[in-house]
Amino acid sequence: MVTLDLCTKAAIAGGTAAKETYAGKAEVKETDFAGSHAITTRADFVSQQAILERILSDDIKSYFITEEHVEDVRFRERLIGVNDLDEMIGKGVFVIDELDGSSSRAIGHYEWSVSVGYVENMENVIGAVYAPNVFGGALFHVRNKGDGAWFGGNVKDCFSGNFSRVNVVDREISDSYVIFGPDCPIPKYPLHNELMNKVAEDVRTVNINGSCALPMGLVAAGMADCLIEPLVCPWDWAGGLPIVQEAGGKVVFYEMPKGTEGPCVPVDKLEPRHYYPGDDKRILGLVAGNSRIVDYVGEMLFK
C-alpha cells in the first residue's frame, strides 16, 4: 500500500521544482478540444520529472498516468496509455497533474497547484494537492482512506507534520462561495453559461479558478462551498477527489455523451475509460461540494 507520505513528498517536490523554474515560452497544446486555452511550459516538464523521480525512489511497482509526454525510459514501461486503461484493474496507479493552472503560473499568478492521486484497483484512496503560492505553501491531503482530510497552511507545516483536520461546511445556498472552472464561460458550453448566471443570482459570490485540484482542496477545508467543472481530464481531479470525500463532501461526475452542448448525465461509478489520458477528448465533468449545494446544482445541470 502506498503511503500518504510518498504522495505528499511527490507533490511538494513537483511544486517546489515548478516554483523555482523559469516557465519559459508557453506552447499551446494543439488539440481540437482545448483550442488555444491549454498551454504547457518548461516548468510543467520539470515538475513532472521531479514527481516521477520522487515516486521512483520509494515505489518500483506502481503505474502512472501523466499529463505531459514522458521521455525517460525508466518510466515509460509503467505508463498507462490510451490503449492500456483496463490495466488499471488490480493495479496501483499514480495520477499526476504536474502543474494545474499553467496559464496562472506562466504570468506569475498564485492560483496553481500540483497534485498526485493514487488509485488502487479503481478506488481513489490517497490524494495530495500542493499550492506553493497559496497561504505560504498550502497542502491538502488524505493520509489513508477513512482517516479524514487534512490541511497544512505553509510549507513548514507540511514538512513538520503540523496538519489540521478539515471538513466541508454546510452553508446556506444564499451564503455560499462557488468556484467555476475556467472553461465554464466558453460558448461551446451553453448549459454551463446559463448555469453560471443562475448560480450567481442565488449565492453570495461566484469566482473562477484556473486550477481544478486547488479549489477541491478549498472546498474540503470549508474555504469554498462548491466547484463546478465542465469536461476535464483525470489528472485534474484525481488528487482532489479523495480529499473532498474524506472531508465529508460530495462529488458527482457526469458525462456529456452528445457533446459540450449537453445534456449532462451523472455517472454512478468510475470506470477505467474515465481515466482516458489523451489530449484529444475529455470524458467527465464534476460538481464537488457539500451535499446541499451539489444537489442544488444538480437540479439545474442534470435536468
Tab-separated table of C-alpha atoms in Angstrom:
chain	number	residue	atom	x	y	z
A	1	MET	CA	0.000	0.000	0.000
A	2	VAL	CA	1.364	3.402	-0.958
A	3	THR	CA	1.584	5.799	1.958
A	4	LEU	CA	0.411	9.367	2.040
A	5	ASP	CA	3.986	10.346	2.761
A	6	LEU	CA	5.031	9.445	-0.777
A	7	CYS	CA	2.145	11.276	-2.465
A	8	THR	CA	2.781	14.325	-0.300
A	9	LYS	CA	6.517	14.373	-0.897
A	10	ALA	CA	6.000	13.887	-4.628
A	11	ALA	CA	3.516	16.774	-4.831
A	12	ILE	CA	5.822	19.050	-2.833
A	13	ALA	CA	8.791	18.016	-4.992
A	14	GLY	CA	6.888	18.928	-8.143
A	15	GLY	CA	5.549	22.183	-6.741
A	16	THR	CA	8.954	23.256	-5.483
A	17	ALA	CA	10.564	22.447	-8.831
A	18	ALA	CA	7.893	24.355	-10.738
A	19	LYS	CA	8.132	27.375	-8.459
A	20	GLU	CA	11.903	27.549	-8.863
A	21	THR	CA	11.857	27.082	-12.631
A	22	TYR	CA	11.552	29.867	-15.159
A	23	ALA	CA	8.406	28.978	-17.048
A	24	GLY	CA	9.838	29.877	-20.430
A	25	LYS	CA	7.766	30.359	-23.535
A	26	ALA	CA	4.263	28.954	-23.276
A	27	GLU	CA	3.349	26.498	-26.003
A	28	VAL	CA	-0.280	25.994	-26.957
A	29	LYS	CA	-1.418	22.378	-26.947
A	30	GLU	CA	-2.737	21.928	-30.460
A	31	THR	CA	-5.898	19.908	-29.880
A	32	ASP	CA	-9.343	20.292	-31.364
A	33	PHE	CA	-10.883	20.010	-27.914
A	34	ALA	CA	-8.902	22.582	-25.932
A	35	GLY	CA	-8.255	25.069	-28.722
A	36	SER	CA	-5.801	27.774	-27.670
A	37	HIS	CA	-6.736	27.684	-23.975
A	38	ALA	CA	-4.430	24.864	-22.831
A	39	ILE	CA	-0.706	25.560	-22.645
A	40	THR	CA	2.440	23.849	-21.449
A	41	THR	CA	5.706	25.385	-20.268
A	42	ARG	CA	9.162	24.243	-19.250
A	43	ALA	CA	8.004	24.318	-15.628
A	44	ASP	CA	5.426	21.612	-16.424
A	45	PHE	CA	8.071	19.160	-17.561
A	46	VAL	CA	10.495	19.987	-14.740
A	47	SER	CA	7.732	19.425	-12.187
A	48	GLN	CA	6.617	16.162	-13.765
A	49	GLN	CA	10.160	14.793	-13.780
A	50	ALA	CA	10.639	15.751	-10.122
A	51	ILE	CA	7.406	13.962	-9.180
A	52	LEU	CA	8.320	10.808	-11.084
A	53	GLU	CA	11.825	10.742	-9.605
A	54	ARG	CA	10.441	11.100	-6.086
A	55	ILE	CA	7.941	8.283	-6.570
A	56	LEU	CA	10.508	6.004	-8.191
A	57	SER	CA	12.820	6.388	-5.198
A	58	ASP	CA	10.267	4.589	-2.978
A	59	ASP	CA	7.952	2.670	-5.300
A	60	ILE	CA	9.095	0.409	-8.127
A	61	LYS	CA	5.804	-1.382	-8.759
A	62	SER	CA	3.043	1.163	-9.314
A	63	TYR	CA	1.972	2.616	-12.637
A	64	PHE	CA	1.433	6.200	-13.795
A	65	ILE	CA	-0.995	8.389	-15.682
A	66	THR	CA	0.631	11.689	-16.613
A	67	GLU	CA	-0.481	14.799	-18.441
A	68	GLU	CA	2.726	15.501	-20.328
A	69	HIS	CA	4.752	13.207	-22.562
A	70	VAL	CA	7.384	11.129	-20.757
A	71	GLU	CA	10.726	10.582	-22.487
A	72	ASP	CA	12.557	8.833	-19.649
A	73	VAL	CA	12.690	5.095	-20.413
A	74	ARG	CA	12.662	4.266	-16.686
A	75	PHE	CA	9.052	5.395	-16.507
A	76	ARG	CA	7.664	4.683	-19.956
A	77	GLU	CA	7.091	0.966	-19.335
A	78	ARG	CA	4.906	1.844	-16.345
A	79	LEU	CA	2.746	4.438	-18.094
A	80	ILE	CA	-0.955	3.780	-18.618
A	81	GLY	CA	-1.758	4.955	-22.144
A	82	VAL	CA	-4.973	5.385	-24.109
A	83	ASN	CA	-4.950	1.702	-25.088
A	84	ASP	CA	-3.991	0.363	-21.653
A	85	LEU	CA	-6.787	1.632	-19.410
A	86	ASP	CA	-8.054	-1.818	-18.447
A	87	GLU	CA	-4.610	-2.366	-16.906
A	88	MET	CA	-5.802	-0.151	-14.036
A	89	ILE	CA	-7.916	-3.013	-12.707
A	90	GLY	CA	-5.966	-4.772	-9.991
A	91	LYS	CA	-3.082	-2.299	-10.063
A	92	GLY	CA	-1.901	0.742	-8.163
A	93	VAL	CA	-1.731	3.863	-10.332
A	94	PHE	CA	-0.428	7.342	-9.571
A	95	VAL	CA	-2.395	10.006	-11.462
A	96	ILE	CA	-0.221	13.096	-11.718
A	97	ASP	CA	-1.000	16.716	-12.513
A	98	GLU	CA	2.407	18.329	-12.597
A	99	LEU	CA	1.090	21.876	-12.939
A	100	ASP	CA	-2.612	22.566	-12.713
A	101	GLY	CA	-3.051	26.169	-13.783
A	102	SER	CA	-0.153	26.602	-16.198
A	103	SER	CA	-1.546	29.887	-17.515
A	104	SER	CA	-1.595	31.298	-13.982
A	105	ARG	CA	1.923	30.073	-13.264
A	106	ALA	CA	3.236	31.436	-16.573
A	107	ILE	CA	2.224	35.022	-15.774
A	108	GLY	CA	3.152	34.948	-12.093
A	109	HIS	CA	-0.348	34.471	-10.681
A	110	TYR	CA	-0.679	32.441	-7.480
A	111	GLU	CA	-3.622	30.182	-8.390
A	112	TRP	CA	-1.892	26.998	-9.472
A	113	SER	CA	-1.191	23.658	-7.852
A	114	VAL	CA	0.491	20.286	-8.192
A	115	SER	CA	-1.471	17.165	-7.320
A	116	VAL	CA	-0.841	13.452	-7.003
A	117	GLY	CA	-3.660	10.951	-6.628
A	118	TYR	CA	-3.296	7.235	-6.022
A	119	VAL	CA	-5.843	4.797	-7.423
A	120	GLU	CA	-5.781	1.238	-6.088
A	121	ASN	CA	-7.861	-1.286	-8.009
A	122	MET	CA	-10.065	1.534	-9.356
A	123	GLU	CA	-10.575	3.220	-5.982
A	124	ASN	CA	-9.179	6.699	-5.335
A	125	VAL	CA	-7.688	6.142	-1.897
A	126	ILE	CA	-4.999	8.805	-1.414
A	127	GLY	CA	-4.561	12.357	-2.663
A	128	ALA	CA	-2.273	15.318	-2.122
A	129	VAL	CA	-2.666	18.832	-3.528
A	130	TYR	CA	0.152	21.326	-3.047
A	131	ALA	CA	-0.228	25.023	-3.913
A	132	PRO	CA	3.191	26.683	-3.368
A	133	ASN	CA	1.953	30.269	-3.639
A	134	VAL	CA	-1.224	29.965	-1.554
A	135	PHE	CA	-1.041	30.518	2.227
A	136	GLY	CA	2.738	30.292	2.064
A	137	GLY	CA	2.574	26.801	0.614
A	138	ALA	CA	-0.765	25.054	1.181
A	139	LEU	CA	-1.095	21.292	1.290
A	140	PHE	CA	-4.419	19.446	1.307
A	141	HIS	CA	-4.239	15.685	1.673
A	142	VAL	CA	-5.736	12.364	2.694
A	143	ARG	CA	-3.498	10.188	4.867
A	144	ASN	CA	-5.386	6.933	4.444
A	145	LYS	CA	-8.921	6.103	3.444
A	146	GLY	CA	-11.167	6.633	6.449
A	147	ASP	CA	-8.733	8.901	8.308
A	148	GLY	CA	-10.228	12.202	7.155
A	149	ALA	CA	-8.852	15.138	5.161
A	150	TRP	CA	-6.027	17.340	6.400
A	151	PHE	CA	-4.581	20.775	5.691
A	152	GLY	CA	-1.159	22.319	6.265
A	153	GLY	CA	-1.096	26.093	5.981
A	154	ASN	CA	2.524	26.599	4.965
A	155	VAL	CA	5.474	24.585	3.744
A	156	LYS	CA	6.966	24.354	7.250
A	157	ASP	CA	3.768	22.709	8.461
A	158	CYS	CA	3.945	20.301	5.539
A	159	PHE	CA	7.417	19.076	6.439
A	160	SER	CA	6.861	19.064	10.207
A	161	GLY	CA	3.562	17.184	10.018
A	162	ASN	CA	1.675	20.034	11.669
A	163	PHE	CA	-1.672	19.455	9.967
A	164	SER	CA	-5.248	20.299	10.917
A	165	ARG	CA	-8.197	18.083	10.113
A	166	VAL	CA	-10.725	19.788	7.847
A	167	ASN	CA	-14.339	19.303	6.832
A	168	VAL	CA	-16.691	20.793	4.288
A	169	VAL	CA	-19.057	23.426	5.654
A	170	ASP	CA	-22.817	23.124	5.172
A	171	ARG	CA	-23.685	26.747	4.425
A	172	GLU	CA	-26.993	28.033	3.162
A	173	ILE	CA	-27.123	28.433	-0.609
A	174	SER	CA	-27.508	32.192	-0.252
A	175	ASP	CA	-24.294	32.374	1.804
A	176	SER	CA	-22.245	30.138	-0.473
A	177	TYR	CA	-18.995	30.795	-2.334
A	178	VAL	CA	-18.969	28.906	-5.636
A	179	ILE	CA	-15.981	28.398	-7.918
A	180	PHE	CA	-16.369	27.632	-11.617
A	181	GLY	CA	-13.773	26.027	-13.837
A	182	PRO	CA	-12.195	28.342	-16.440
A	183	ASP	CA	-13.971	26.667	-19.361
A	184	CYS	CA	-17.480	27.284	-17.995
A	185	PRO	CA	-17.867	30.699	-19.729
A	186	ILE	CA	-16.695	29.387	-23.129
A	187	PRO	CA	-19.550	29.488	-25.692
A	188	LYS	CA	-19.237	25.789	-26.538
A	189	TYR	CA	-20.664	25.046	-23.056
A	190	PRO	CA	-24.093	26.757	-23.253
A	191	LEU	CA	-25.501	24.793	-20.292
A	192	HIS	CA	-22.647	25.993	-18.115
A	193	ASN	CA	-23.002	29.557	-19.411
A	194	GLU	CA	-26.620	29.507	-18.282
A	195	LEU	CA	-25.732	27.759	-15.023
A	196	MET	CA	-23.240	30.472	-14.103
A	197	ASN	CA	-25.914	33.129	-14.441
A	198	LYS	CA	-28.444	31.179	-12.382
A	199	VAL	CA	-25.992	30.327	-9.608
A	200	ALA	CA	-24.708	33.910	-9.469
A	201	GLU	CA	-28.243	35.072	-8.712
A	202	ASP	CA	-28.668	32.693	-5.782
A	203	VAL	CA	-25.326	32.544	-3.952
A	204	ARG	CA	-23.148	35.059	-2.152
A	205	THR	CA	-20.206	35.014	-4.573
A	206	VAL	CA	-19.031	33.239	-7.712
A	207	ASN	CA	-15.452	33.054	-8.887
A	208	ILE	CA	-13.254	31.272	-11.435
A	209	ASN	CA	-10.065	29.369	-10.643
A	210	GLY	CA	-7.561	28.183	-13.234
A	211	SER	CA	-6.791	25.053	-11.224
A	212	CYS	CA	-9.179	22.180	-10.537
A	213	ALA	CA	-7.374	20.444	-7.668
A	214	LEU	CA	-6.757	23.643	-5.675
A	215	PRO	CA	-10.458	24.577	-5.337
A	216	MET	CA	-11.246	20.950	-4.493
A	217	GLY	CA	-8.886	21.386	-1.553
A	218	LEU	CA	-10.524	24.688	-0.659
A	219	VAL	CA	-13.946	23.031	-0.699
A	220	ALA	CA	-12.676	20.265	1.582
A	221	ALA	CA	-11.304	22.843	4.025
A	222	GLY	CA	-14.513	24.899	4.111
A	223	MET	CA	-12.830	27.811	2.320
A	224	ALA	CA	-15.212	27.430	-0.625
A	225	ASP	CA	-18.534	25.665	-0.916
A	226	CYS	CA	-18.656	24.245	-4.417
A	227	LEU	CA	-16.570	23.646	-7.530
A	228	ILE	CA	-18.262	23.206	-10.898
A	229	GLU	CA	-16.177	21.935	-13.813
A	230	PRO	CA	-17.210	21.115	-17.373
A	231	LEU	CA	-15.298	18.329	-19.130
A	232	VAL	CA	-11.839	17.927	-17.597
A	233	CYS	CA	-9.016	15.353	-17.609
A	234	PRO	CA	-8.402	12.669	-14.950
A	235	TRP	CA	-5.259	14.334	-13.599
A	236	ASP	CA	-7.316	17.452	-12.891
A	237	TRP	CA	-9.426	15.734	-10.222
A	238	ALA	CA	-7.677	12.503	-9.147
A	239	GLY	CA	-5.677	14.159	-6.366
A	240	GLY	CA	-8.593	16.213	-5.057
A	241	LEU	CA	-11.353	13.578	-5.177
A	242	PRO	CA	-10.455	11.622	-2.010
A	243	ILE	CA	-9.759	14.875	-0.159
A	244	VAL	CA	-13.282	16.198	-0.736
A	245	GLN	CA	-14.834	12.832	0.072
A	246	GLU	CA	-12.834	12.351	3.280
A	247	ALA	CA	-13.829	15.877	4.353
A	248	GLY	CA	-17.482	14.837	4.224
A	249	GLY	CA	-18.141	16.341	0.825
A	250	LYS	CA	-19.942	15.024	-2.215
A	251	VAL	CA	-18.521	14.696	-5.726
A	252	VAL	CA	-20.809	13.967	-8.664
A	253	PHE	CA	-19.212	13.173	-12.010
A	254	TYR	CA	-21.101	13.444	-15.266
A	255	GLU	CA	-20.638	12.729	-18.954
A	256	MET	CA	-21.776	14.775	-21.938
A	257	PRO	CA	-22.249	11.955	-24.464
A	258	LYS	CA	-23.764	14.159	-27.177
A	259	GLY	CA	-21.115	16.868	-26.968
A	260	THR	CA	-20.444	20.016	-24.988
A	261	GLU	CA	-23.913	21.428	-25.639
A	262	GLY	CA	-25.386	18.755	-23.372
A	263	PRO	CA	-27.141	17.047	-21.826
A	264	CYS	CA	-25.135	16.257	-18.683
A	265	VAL	CA	-25.597	12.671	-17.485
A	266	PRO	CA	-24.465	11.712	-13.942
A	267	VAL	CA	-22.071	8.776	-13.574
A	268	ASP	CA	-22.732	6.213	-10.842
A	269	LYS	CA	-19.295	4.585	-10.776
A	270	LEU	CA	-15.900	5.448	-12.210
A	271	GLU	CA	-14.585	3.046	-14.842
A	272	PRO	CA	-11.149	2.726	-16.476
A	273	ARG	CA	-12.343	4.677	-19.519
A	274	HIS	CA	-12.982	7.706	-17.316
A	275	TYR	CA	-9.229	7.986	-16.801
A	276	TYR	CA	-8.597	8.494	-20.523
A	277	PRO	CA	-5.143	10.152	-20.693
A	278	GLY	CA	-5.239	11.691	-24.164
A	279	ASP	CA	-5.459	15.378	-25.086
A	280	ASP	CA	-7.931	14.744	-27.911
A	281	LYS	CA	-11.006	14.268	-25.735
A	282	ARG	CA	-12.292	14.672	-22.205
A	283	ILE	CA	-14.732	12.289	-20.605
A	284	LEU	CA	-16.002	13.742	-17.317
A	285	GLY	CA	-17.204	16.943	-15.704
A	286	LEU	CA	-17.792	17.274	-11.981
A	287	VAL	CA	-19.590	19.083	-9.182
A	288	ALA	CA	-17.895	18.975	-5.766
A	289	GLY	CA	-19.097	20.495	-2.507
A	290	ASN	CA	-21.341	19.924	0.467
A	291	SER	CA	-24.387	17.787	-0.255
A	292	ARG	CA	-26.800	20.727	-0.090
A	293	ILE	CA	-25.149	22.753	-2.832
A	294	VAL	CA	-24.209	19.776	-5.016
A	295	ASP	CA	-27.862	18.723	-5.063
A	296	TYR	CA	-28.899	22.318	-5.807
A	297	VAL	CA	-26.544	22.482	-8.799
A	298	GLY	CA	-27.599	19.025	-9.943
A	299	GLU	CA	-31.242	20.067	-10.166
A	300	MET	CA	-30.262	22.595	-12.839
A	301	LEU	CA	-27.414	20.768	-14.582
A	302	PHE	CA	-28.902	17.277	-14.809
A	303	LYS	CA	-32.442	18.145	-15.835
